[in-house]
Coordinates of C-alpha atoms in Angstrom, one line a residue:
M1 CA -55.8 -19.3 -49.5
P2 CA -59.1 -17.6 -48.4
R3 CA -60.3 -14.6 -50.3
T4 CA -60.2 -11.4 -48.4
S5 CA -62.5 -8.4 -48.8
S6 CA -61.3 -4.9 -49.4
R7 CA -64.0 -3.6 -47.0
R8 CA -62.5 -3.0 -43.7
E9 CA -63.6 -1.2 -40.5
S10 CA -61.9 0.2 -37.4
V11 CA -63.3 -0.2 -33.9
E12 CA -62.1 1.2 -30.6
I13 CA -60.6 -1.0 -28.0
K14 CA -62.4 -0.3 -24.8
V15 CA -61.8 -1.2 -21.2
S16 CA -64.6 -1.8 -18.8
A17 CA -65.0 0.7 -16.0
R18 CA -65.8 -2.3 -13.9
L19 CA -62.2 -3.6 -14.5
L20 CA -60.7 -0.2 -13.7
R21 CA -62.5 -0.1 -10.4
H22 CA -61.2 -3.5 -9.6
I23 CA -57.7 -2.3 -10.4
S24 CA -58.0 0.7 -8.2
R25 CA -59.1 -1.5 -5.3
G26 CA -56.3 -4.1 -5.6
I27 CA -53.1 -2.4 -6.8
Y28 CA -51.0 -3.2 -3.7
R29 CA -50.3 -6.6 -2.5
T30 CA -49.9 -5.8 1.3
P31 CA -50.8 -2.8 3.6
A32 CA -47.0 -2.1 3.8
A33 CA -46.8 -1.7 0.0
A34 CA -49.8 0.8 0.1
L35 CA -48.2 2.7 3.0
K36 CA -45.0 2.8 1.0
E37 CA -46.8 4.7 -1.7
L38 CA -47.8 7.4 0.8
V39 CA -44.2 7.5 2.1
S40 CA -42.9 7.8 -1.5
N41 CA -45.2 10.7 -2.1
A42 CA -43.8 12.4 1.0
Y43 CA -40.2 11.7 -0.2
D44 CA -41.1 13.3 -3.6
A45 CA -42.5 16.3 -1.7
R46 CA -38.9 16.8 -0.2
A47 CA -39.9 15.6 3.3
T48 CA -37.1 14.6 5.6
E49 CA -39.3 12.8 8.1
V50 CA -42.6 10.8 7.9
S51 CA -44.5 9.8 11.0
I52 CA -47.0 6.9 10.8
N53 CA -49.5 6.1 13.6
T54 CA -51.2 2.8 12.7
G55 CA -53.7 2.7 15.7
F56 CA -52.0 -0.5 16.9
P57 CA -53.3 -2.9 18.1
T58 CA -56.8 -2.5 16.6
F59 CA -56.0 -0.3 13.6
E60 CA -59.2 1.6 13.6
S61 CA -57.5 4.6 12.1
I62 CA -54.1 5.3 10.4
V63 CA -52.4 8.7 10.4
V64 CA -49.5 9.6 8.1
T65 CA -47.8 13.0 8.6
D66 CA -44.8 14.4 6.7
N67 CA -42.8 17.7 6.8
G68 CA -42.7 18.0 3.0
D69 CA -43.6 21.0 0.8
G70 CA -47.3 20.6 1.3
M71 CA -50.0 21.5 -1.3
S72 CA -52.3 24.3 -2.0
Q73 CA -56.1 23.7 -2.3
G74 CA -56.0 24.2 -6.0
E75 CA -53.1 21.8 -6.5
F76 CA -55.0 19.1 -4.5
K77 CA -58.2 19.7 -6.4
T78 CA -56.3 19.1 -9.7
L79 CA -54.7 16.0 -8.2
V80 CA -58.0 14.3 -7.3
Q81 CA -59.4 15.1 -10.7
R82 CA -56.4 13.8 -12.6
I83 CA -55.4 10.6 -10.9
G84 CA -52.9 8.8 -13.1
L85 CA -51.9 12.1 -14.9
S86 CA -49.1 13.2 -12.6
N87 CA -46.7 15.9 -13.6
K88 CA -43.9 14.3 -11.7
I89 CA -41.0 12.9 -13.8
A90 CA -39.2 10.0 -12.3
G91 CA -35.5 10.6 -12.0
D92 CA -35.8 14.4 -11.7
I93 CA -33.3 15.8 -9.1
L94 CA -34.6 17.5 -6.0
T95 CA -32.7 19.4 -3.4
T96 CA -33.7 18.9 0.3
P97 CA -34.6 22.3 1.8
G98 CA -31.9 23.8 4.0
S99 CA -29.2 21.6 2.7
S100 CA -27.2 20.7 -0.5
R101 CA -28.4 17.1 -0.4
Q102 CA -30.1 15.8 -3.5
R103 CA -32.5 13.0 -4.2
R104 CA -34.3 11.7 -7.3
V105 CA -38.1 11.7 -7.8
I106 CA -39.5 8.2 -7.1
G107 CA -43.1 8.3 -8.4
H108 CA -44.6 9.3 -11.7
Y109 CA -47.9 7.4 -12.1
G110 CA -49.9 9.7 -9.8
I111 CA -51.8 6.9 -8.1
G112 CA -51.0 7.6 -4.5
L113 CA -54.6 8.2 -3.6
L114 CA -55.5 4.8 -4.8
A115 CA -53.2 3.5 -2.0
V116 CA -55.4 5.3 0.4
G117 CA -58.6 3.9 -1.2
Q118 CA -57.2 0.4 -0.7
L119 CA -56.5 0.9 3.0
A120 CA -59.6 2.8 4.1
A121 CA -63.0 4.1 2.9
R122 CA -62.5 7.6 4.2
M123 CA -59.6 10.1 4.3
R124 CA -59.1 13.5 5.7
I125 CA -56.1 15.5 4.5
T126 CA -54.7 18.7 5.9
S127 CA -51.8 20.5 4.1
K128 CA -50.0 23.8 4.4
Q129 CA -47.1 25.3 2.4
R130 CA -44.2 27.3 3.7
D131 CA -44.4 31.1 4.1
S132 CA -48.2 31.1 4.3
T133 CA -50.9 31.2 6.9
H134 CA -53.4 29.5 4.5
G135 CA -53.9 25.8 3.9
F136 CA -56.8 23.5 3.3
M137 CA -58.6 20.4 4.5
A138 CA -60.3 17.9 2.4
E139 CA -62.4 14.8 3.1
L140 CA -62.5 12.0 0.6
D141 CA -65.0 9.2 0.5
F142 CA -63.8 6.1 -1.4
N143 CA -67.0 4.2 -1.1
Q144 CA -66.9 2.7 -4.5
F145 CA -68.2 -0.6 -3.3
E146 CA -71.5 -1.7 -1.9
E147 CA -71.8 -4.6 0.5
R148 CA -74.4 -7.4 0.0
L149 CA -75.1 -10.2 2.4
E150 CA -75.1 -13.5 0.6
E151 CA -75.5 -16.8 2.5
G152 CA -74.5 -15.1 5.7
I153 CA -71.3 -13.7 4.2
K154 CA -70.6 -10.1 3.5
R155 CA -69.4 -9.6 -0.1
S156 CA -68.0 -6.4 -1.6
L157 CA -69.5 -5.9 -5.0
V158 CA -68.6 -3.3 -7.6
K159 CA -71.4 -0.8 -8.1
D160 CA -73.1 -0.9 -11.4
E161 CA -71.2 0.9 -14.1
S162 CA -74.2 2.1 -16.1
E163 CA -73.8 5.5 -14.3
L164 CA -70.8 6.0 -16.5
E165 CA -72.7 5.5 -19.7
R166 CA -75.6 7.8 -19.3
R167 CA -74.3 10.4 -21.8
D168 CA -74.1 10.0 -25.5
T169 CA -71.2 12.4 -25.9
R170 CA -67.7 11.1 -25.2
T171 CA -65.5 14.0 -24.4
R172 CA -62.2 13.3 -22.8
D173 CA -63.4 14.6 -19.4
E174 CA -66.6 12.5 -19.6
Q175 CA -64.5 9.4 -20.1
R176 CA -63.1 9.7 -16.6
F177 CA -65.1 8.0 -13.9
S178 CA -65.6 8.5 -10.3
I179 CA -64.1 6.4 -7.5
G180 CA -65.3 8.5 -4.7
K181 CA -66.2 12.1 -3.6
C182 CA -64.0 14.9 -2.2
T183 CA -65.0 17.9 -0.2
L184 CA -62.5 20.8 0.2
W185 CA -62.4 23.9 2.3
P186 CA -59.7 26.5 3.2
V187 CA -58.0 26.7 6.6
T188 CA -56.3 29.6 8.2
F189 CA -53.3 29.0 10.6
K190 CA -51.8 31.3 13.2
T191 CA -49.2 33.7 12.1
G192 CA -46.6 31.9 14.2
A193 CA -47.0 28.8 12.1
R194 CA -46.2 30.7 8.9
R195 CA -42.9 28.9 8.3
N196 CA -44.4 25.4 8.9
H197 CA -45.1 23.1 6.0
F198 CA -46.7 19.7 6.2
T199 CA -49.2 17.2 4.9
K200 CA -51.3 15.1 7.3
I201 CA -53.4 12.2 6.0
E202 CA -55.9 10.7 8.4
L203 CA -57.5 7.4 7.4
S204 CA -60.8 6.3 9.0
L205 CA -63.2 3.5 8.3
V206 CA -60.1 1.3 7.7
R207 CA -61.2 -1.7 5.6
A208 CA -62.0 -4.8 7.6
E209 CA -59.6 -6.9 5.5
V210 CA -56.7 -4.5 6.3
K211 CA -57.5 -4.5 10.0
N212 CA -57.7 -8.3 10.0
K213 CA -54.4 -8.6 8.1
L214 CA -52.5 -6.3 10.5
A215 CA -54.1 -7.5 13.8
G216 CA -54.1 -11.2 12.9
R217 CA -57.9 -11.1 13.2
L218 CA -57.5 -9.8 16.8
N219 CA -60.9 -8.1 16.7
E220 CA -62.6 -11.4 16.0
R221 CA -60.7 -13.4 18.6
N222 CA -61.0 -10.7 21.3
P223 CA -63.8 -8.2 20.8
K224 CA -62.7 -6.4 24.0
A225 CA -59.5 -5.4 22.2
V226 CA -61.2 -2.3 20.8
L227 CA -61.2 -1.0 24.4
M228 CA -57.4 -1.5 24.8
R229 CA -54.9 1.3 24.4
Q230 CA -51.5 -0.2 23.8
H231 CA -48.2 1.3 22.5
Y232 CA -45.5 -0.7 20.9
F233 CA -42.3 -0.1 22.9
A234 CA -39.9 -2.6 21.4
T235 CA -36.7 -1.3 19.8
L236 CA -36.0 -2.1 16.2
D237 CA -33.3 -4.5 17.2
G238 CA -35.8 -6.3 19.5
L239 CA -38.3 -6.5 16.7
L240 CA -35.7 -7.9 14.3
T241 CA -34.7 -10.5 16.9
L242 CA -38.3 -11.5 17.4
L243 CA -38.8 -12.0 13.7
R244 CA -35.6 -14.0 13.4
D245 CA -36.4 -16.2 16.5
N246 CA -40.0 -16.9 15.4
E247 CA -39.6 -17.5 11.7
G248 CA -42.0 -20.4 11.7
E249 CA -44.8 -18.4 13.3
V250 CA -44.1 -15.5 10.9
R251 CA -44.5 -17.7 7.9
Q252 CA -47.8 -18.9 9.3
G253 CA -49.1 -15.3 9.4
Q254 CA -48.4 -14.5 13.0
Y255 CA -46.7 -11.2 14.0
P256 CA -48.3 -9.3 11.1
Y257 CA -47.7 -5.9 12.7
E258 CA -44.0 -6.6 13.2
R259 CA -43.8 -7.9 9.6
L260 CA -45.3 -4.5 8.5
C261 CA -42.6 -2.6 10.3
W262 CA -39.9 -4.8 8.8
E263 CA -41.3 -4.4 5.3
L264 CA -41.3 -0.6 5.6
A265 CA -37.7 -0.7 6.9
V266 CA -36.8 -2.7 3.8
Y267 CA -38.8 -0.6 1.3
C268 CA -37.9 3.0 2.4
P269 CA -34.8 5.0 1.6
L270 CA -33.4 4.9 5.1
A271 CA -30.0 5.0 6.8
Y272 CA -28.0 1.9 7.7
P273 CA -27.1 1.2 11.4
N274 CA -23.5 1.8 12.4
V275 CA -22.7 -1.9 12.7
G276 CA -20.5 -4.5 11.1
L277 CA -19.4 -3.9 7.5
F278 CA -21.7 -0.8 7.3
K279 CA -19.6 1.2 9.7
K280 CA -18.2 4.2 7.9
D281 CA -14.6 3.0 8.0
R282 CA -15.5 -0.6 7.0
P283 CA -15.7 -2.1 3.4
L284 CA -19.4 -1.3 2.9
G285 CA -19.3 2.1 4.6
T286 CA -19.8 3.7 1.1
F287 CA -23.4 2.3 1.0
A288 CA -24.0 3.9 4.4
Q289 CA -22.9 7.2 3.0
I290 CA -25.2 6.8 -0.1
A291 CA -28.2 6.2 2.2
E292 CA -27.3 9.2 4.4
E293 CA -27.6 11.4 1.3
Y294 CA -31.3 10.6 1.1
N295 CA -31.7 12.6 4.4
F296 CA -35.0 10.7 5.1
S297 CA -36.4 8.9 8.1
V298 CA -39.6 7.1 9.0
V299 CA -41.1 6.7 12.5
I300 CA -44.0 4.2 13.0
D301 CA -45.8 4.3 16.3
G302 CA -42.8 5.9 17.9
L303 CA -40.4 3.4 16.5
R304 CA -37.7 4.9 14.3
L305 CA -36.9 2.7 11.4
R306 CA -33.6 2.1 9.6
K307 CA -32.3 -0.6 7.3
P308 CA -33.1 -4.0 9.0
F309 CA -29.6 -5.0 10.1
E310 CA -28.7 -5.4 13.7
R311 CA -25.5 -6.3 15.5
E312 CA -26.7 -9.9 15.7
F313 CA -26.5 -10.1 11.9
F314 CA -22.7 -9.7 12.1
N315 CA -22.2 -11.8 15.2
Q316 CA -19.1 -14.0 15.5
D317 CA -21.0 -17.2 15.8
N318 CA -22.3 -16.9 12.3
P319 CA -19.9 -14.5 10.5
I320 CA -19.8 -13.0 7.1
T321 CA -17.6 -15.4 5.2
K322 CA -17.0 -13.2 2.2
Y323 CA -18.4 -10.1 0.5
W324 CA -18.4 -8.5 -2.9
S325 CA -19.1 -4.8 -3.8
W326 CA -19.4 -2.8 -7.0
L327 CA -19.5 1.0 -7.3
D328 CA -20.8 3.2 -10.1
E329 CA -20.6 0.6 -12.9
T330 CA -22.4 1.1 -16.2
Y331 CA -25.1 -1.4 -16.9
A332 CA -27.0 0.3 -19.8
K333 CA -27.5 3.6 -21.7
D334 CA -30.7 5.7 -21.9
A335 CA -32.2 7.0 -25.1
S336 CA -29.8 10.0 -25.1
G337 CA -26.8 7.9 -24.7
R338 CA -26.3 8.7 -21.0
K339 CA -24.7 5.9 -19.0
L340 CA -26.9 4.4 -16.4
K341 CA -25.0 3.5 -13.2
V342 CA -25.4 0.7 -10.7
S343 CA -23.8 0.0 -7.4
G344 CA -24.3 -3.0 -5.2
Y345 CA -23.0 -5.6 -2.7
L346 CA -23.4 -9.2 -1.8
L347 CA -22.7 -10.9 1.5
L348 CA -21.9 -14.6 2.0
K349 CA -23.1 -16.0 5.3
Q350 CA -23.8 -19.6 6.3
Q351 CA -27.2 -18.8 7.8
I352 CA -29.1 -15.7 6.8
R353 CA -31.9 -14.8 9.2
P354 CA -34.6 -13.8 9.0
K355 CA -35.0 -15.9 5.8
P356 CA -36.8 -13.1 3.9
M357 CA -33.4 -11.4 3.7
Q358 CA -32.1 -14.2 1.4
G359 CA -31.8 -12.9 -2.1
I360 CA -31.1 -9.6 -3.9
L361 CA -33.0 -6.4 -3.3
I362 CA -33.3 -3.9 -6.2
R363 CA -33.5 -0.2 -5.3
E364 CA -34.4 2.7 -7.6
A365 CA -33.8 6.1 -6.1
G366 CA -33.2 4.4 -2.8
V367 CA -36.6 2.8 -2.7
A368 CA -36.9 -1.0 -2.9
I369 CA -38.8 -2.5 -5.7
G370 CA -40.5 -5.4 -4.0
L371 CA -38.7 -7.5 -1.4
Y372 CA -35.7 -9.7 -1.7
D373 CA -35.6 -11.7 -4.9
T374 CA -34.4 -15.3 -4.3
T375 CA -34.2 -15.9 -8.1
Y376 CA -31.6 -13.2 -8.5
M377 CA -33.5 -11.7 -11.4
E378 CA -34.1 -15.2 -12.9
Y379 CA -30.4 -16.4 -12.8
P380 CA -30.4 -19.2 -15.4
F381 CA -28.1 -21.7 -13.6
N382 CA -28.8 -23.9 -10.6
E383 CA -26.5 -23.1 -7.8
G384 CA -28.5 -25.0 -5.1
Y385 CA -28.2 -24.0 -1.5
K386 CA -25.6 -21.3 -2.3
F387 CA -28.5 -19.0 -3.2
N388 CA -29.7 -19.2 0.4
Q389 CA -26.3 -18.1 1.7
L390 CA -26.3 -14.8 -0.1
T391 CA -28.0 -11.4 0.6
G392 CA -27.4 -8.1 -1.0
E393 CA -28.7 -4.9 -2.5
I394 CA -28.4 -3.2 -5.9
F395 CA -28.8 0.6 -6.3
A396 CA -29.7 1.2 -9.9
E397 CA -30.7 4.4 -11.8
G398 CA -33.0 4.6 -14.8
L399 CA -35.3 1.8 -13.9
S400 CA -38.5 3.8 -13.6
G401 CA -39.7 2.8 -17.0
A402 CA -39.3 -0.9 -16.2
L403 CA -41.6 -0.7 -13.2
N404 CA -45.2 -2.0 -13.1
I405 CA -47.9 0.3 -11.9
D406 CA -47.6 -0.8 -8.2
R407 CA -43.9 0.0 -8.2
N408 CA -43.4 -3.3 -6.4
S409 CA -42.4 -5.4 -9.4
F410 CA -40.8 -5.2 -12.8
N411 CA -41.9 -5.6 -16.4
E412 CA -39.4 -8.4 -17.0
T413 CA -39.3 -7.8 -20.8
D414 CA -38.2 -4.2 -20.4
D415 CA -34.7 -3.5 -22.0
R416 CA -33.3 -1.9 -18.9
Y417 CA -34.5 -4.7 -16.6
L418 CA -32.9 -7.2 -18.9
A419 CA -29.7 -5.1 -19.0
L420 CA -29.5 -5.0 -15.2
A421 CA -30.2 -8.7 -15.0
S422 CA -27.5 -9.4 -17.5
W423 CA -25.1 -7.3 -15.4
L424 CA -26.0 -9.1 -12.2
H425 CA -25.8 -12.6 -13.8
D426 CA -22.3 -11.8 -15.1
K427 CA -21.1 -10.9 -11.6
L428 CA -22.7 -14.0 -10.2
Q429 CA -21.3 -16.3 -12.8
K430 CA -17.8 -14.9 -13.1
R431 CA -17.0 -13.7 -9.6
V432 CA -19.4 -14.8 -6.9
F433 CA -20.1 -18.5 -7.4
P434 CA -16.5 -19.3 -8.5
A435 CA -15.2 -17.8 -5.3
I436 CA -17.8 -19.7 -3.2
K437 CA -16.7 -22.9 -4.9
V438 CA -13.1 -22.2 -4.0
L439 CA -14.1 -21.7 -0.3
Q440 CA -16.1 -25.0 -0.4
K441 CA -12.9 -26.8 -1.5
Q442 CA -11.3 -25.7 1.8
P443 CA -13.6 -27.5 4.3
S444 CA -11.0 -27.1 7.1
A445 CA -11.0 -23.3 6.7
S446 CA -14.7 -22.8 7.8
R447 CA -14.2 -25.3 10.7
R448 CA -11.1 -23.6 11.9
E449 CA -12.8 -20.2 11.7
A450 CA -15.7 -21.6 13.8
N451 CA -13.2 -23.0 16.3
R452 CA -11.5 -19.6 16.6
I453 CA -14.8 -17.9 17.2
A454 CA -15.7 -20.5 19.9
V455 CA -12.3 -20.0 21.6
C456 CA -12.7 -16.3 21.7
A457 CA -16.2 -16.5 23.2
A458 CA -15.1 -19.0 25.8
L459 CA -12.1 -16.8 26.8
V460 CA -14.3 -13.7 27.1
S461 CA -16.3 -15.7 29.7
V462 CA -13.1 -16.7 31.5
A463 CA -12.0 -13.1 31.5
R464 CA -15.2 -12.1 33.2
A465 CA -14.9 -14.9 35.7
V466 CA -11.5 -13.8 36.8
G467 CA -12.4 -10.1 37.0
R468 CA -11.0 -8.9 33.7
R469 CA -14.2 -7.7 32.1
S470 CA -12.5 -5.2 29.7
Y471 CA -10.4 -7.9 28.1
K472 CA -10.9 -8.6 24.4
V473 CA -9.7 -11.8 22.7
K474 CA -8.6 -11.7 19.1
H475 CA -7.0 -14.0 16.5
K476 CA -4.3 -12.3 14.4
P477 CA -1.3 -13.4 12.4
L478 CA 1.9 -12.4 14.3
G479 CA 4.4 -14.6 12.5
K480 CA 5.5 -18.2 12.8
E481 CA 8.4 -17.3 15.2
A482 CA 6.2 -15.2 17.5
P483 CA 4.8 -16.7 20.8
L484 CA 1.3 -18.3 20.9
L485 CA -0.1 -15.5 23.0
A486 CA 0.5 -11.7 23.1
I487 CA -1.1 -8.8 25.0
K488 CA -1.8 -5.7 22.9
G489 CA -3.3 -3.0 25.1
R490 CA -6.4 -4.6 26.6
A491 CA -6.6 -7.4 24.1
L492 CA -5.3 -10.9 24.4
V493 CA -4.1 -11.9 20.9
I494 CA -3.9 -15.5 19.8
N495 CA -1.2 -15.9 17.1
Q496 CA -2.9 -17.8 14.3
D497 CA 0.5 -18.3 12.6
H498 CA 1.7 -20.3 15.6
R499 CA 1.4 -24.1 15.2
D500 CA -1.0 -24.2 18.2
G501 CA -3.1 -21.2 17.1
T502 CA -4.3 -22.4 13.7
G503 CA -7.8 -23.0 15.0
S504 CA -7.7 -26.8 14.4
S505 CA -9.9 -28.9 16.6
S506 CA -7.0 -30.8 18.1
K507 CA -5.4 -27.5 19.4
M508 CA -8.5 -25.8 20.9
E509 CA -8.2 -27.3 24.4
K510 CA -4.5 -26.4 24.6
V511 CA -5.1 -22.8 23.6
L512 CA -8.1 -22.5 26.0
L513 CA -6.0 -23.9 29.0
A514 CA -2.9 -21.8 28.2
A515 CA -4.9 -18.5 27.8
S516 CA -7.0 -19.2 30.9
L517 CA -3.9 -19.6 33.0
V518 CA -2.4 -16.4 31.7
M519 CA -5.7 -14.5 32.3
A520 CA -6.0 -15.8 35.8
G521 CA -2.5 -14.7 36.6
Y522 CA -1.1 -18.1 37.3
I523 CA 1.7 -17.8 34.8
T524 CA 3.2 -15.0 32.7
L525 CA 3.4 -15.0 28.9
K526 CA 7.2 -15.6 29.2
Q527 CA 6.7 -18.6 31.4
L528 CA 4.0 -20.0 29.1
D529 CA 6.4 -19.7 26.1
Q530 CA 9.1 -21.5 28.1
I531 CA 6.6 -24.3 29.0
I532 CA 5.5 -24.8 25.4
T533 CA 9.1 -24.9 24.3
A534 CA 10.0 -27.5 26.9
I535 CA 7.1 -29.7 25.9
E536 CA 8.1 -29.5 22.2
D537 CA 11.7 -30.3 23.1
A538 CA 10.6 -33.3 25.2
K539 CA 8.5 -34.6 22.3
K540 CA 11.4 -34.4 19.9
S541 CA 13.7 -36.3 22.4
S542 CA 11.1 -39.1 22.8
N543 CA 10.8 -39.5 19.1
Q544 CA 14.6 -39.9 18.6

């Protein structure tokens, strides 16, 4: 054993200001993640709508406006001098003005301004509070980097940190360091605007790497593009269809703007479309109601976002095979013993498109933490391609302490993260994957369902061809003794309990022909039943 001395000394553990500058410049992985931080700040300011103008297609400037509570000049001055010392407490309950709807605070790190610094070198902010004619404007310069030309390449270099070490005294205030400059001045609004309240953030000198990311290097390929003035007119459904139909190009970095819109639609606490299982009277309608309570919307370049599901996601050619849902279950307890609740759902679908929707999405206070996780929080067993046939969301409370500083990923050693992962893994192991394996042992079931879908689609086309456009075609169990076909209102119902209506491949042509003759008016349902009975009787006689 070595001999140890009794003489010991203590030294401070210090972090280089150079490192902190690097961190402030690279917290967020994508422009969408940085914009999400600004949207989250608006949400915590009780805004009900955020408008984003990206300057598409050249992205020379970005403007974010919200109708939240706004700030006073003094509050903003404190904010810029205390980045990282936010007074917000994640999980606190807020009430949306003019309603009884409540939401929980999302942020608590106080680093929203660093999101701005990552997007652009200069910002102008205008803000006004309710019941006042006074507000303020401020200009911020985030020029914490100098550019140097090396071997024909522009490189961004951190400025020398010696400016931070000029004083010998080390008070708490002097240990802070500057990442930019801010100039503030008061603004007076007209009396008629007294009730208005808002915050408007205008970003200029957008960083070249951000413009290149969003424009797909449009400026370099087409210098004349800066003279163009375009507007993005696609509907959200059209945008989702584009991403689904061009997945290969998206993976190669094409359609970056459309990807930005999709990521914001995933990240933000937005409403679900009234389609498929998310309709209010359908099995997952509860989640639509949960999202409605957020009372929040985001508009980007005139395009109103919502959760990225469209009718095509629930189409009959590629149906939802099975779903699971859980509501208000307990996954852990906080330090005071309060039960932490979780709700969620999973959908099983043979092909999930676009592919980035494969996996599980974790939400805290309605906001997604990162994108879809294809590891399902590091599920410890290999289930092969079944992972790629699942998509879902988890709404958990109490996760704020498990978040990394970018609020886009988790500290995976945190107790609450581990508790939530254990809850999810238990559901997957005991309920989800056993049920999928049962379905897999019934290979005829999926084929028959596909056949039924194909028959319905074909008969809808027949109905249009013979002038019966309002006809709907459905498969329903009507009983083994009931006829093959029935008419219920404006719907032609195929009895799937009938020996010819099971959906088997050998019966498809027979059902198509029979239903087409009825639709065209060549025979009645009664005559059809008589013909089918006569054929069956003839078969029996020939076999005797």
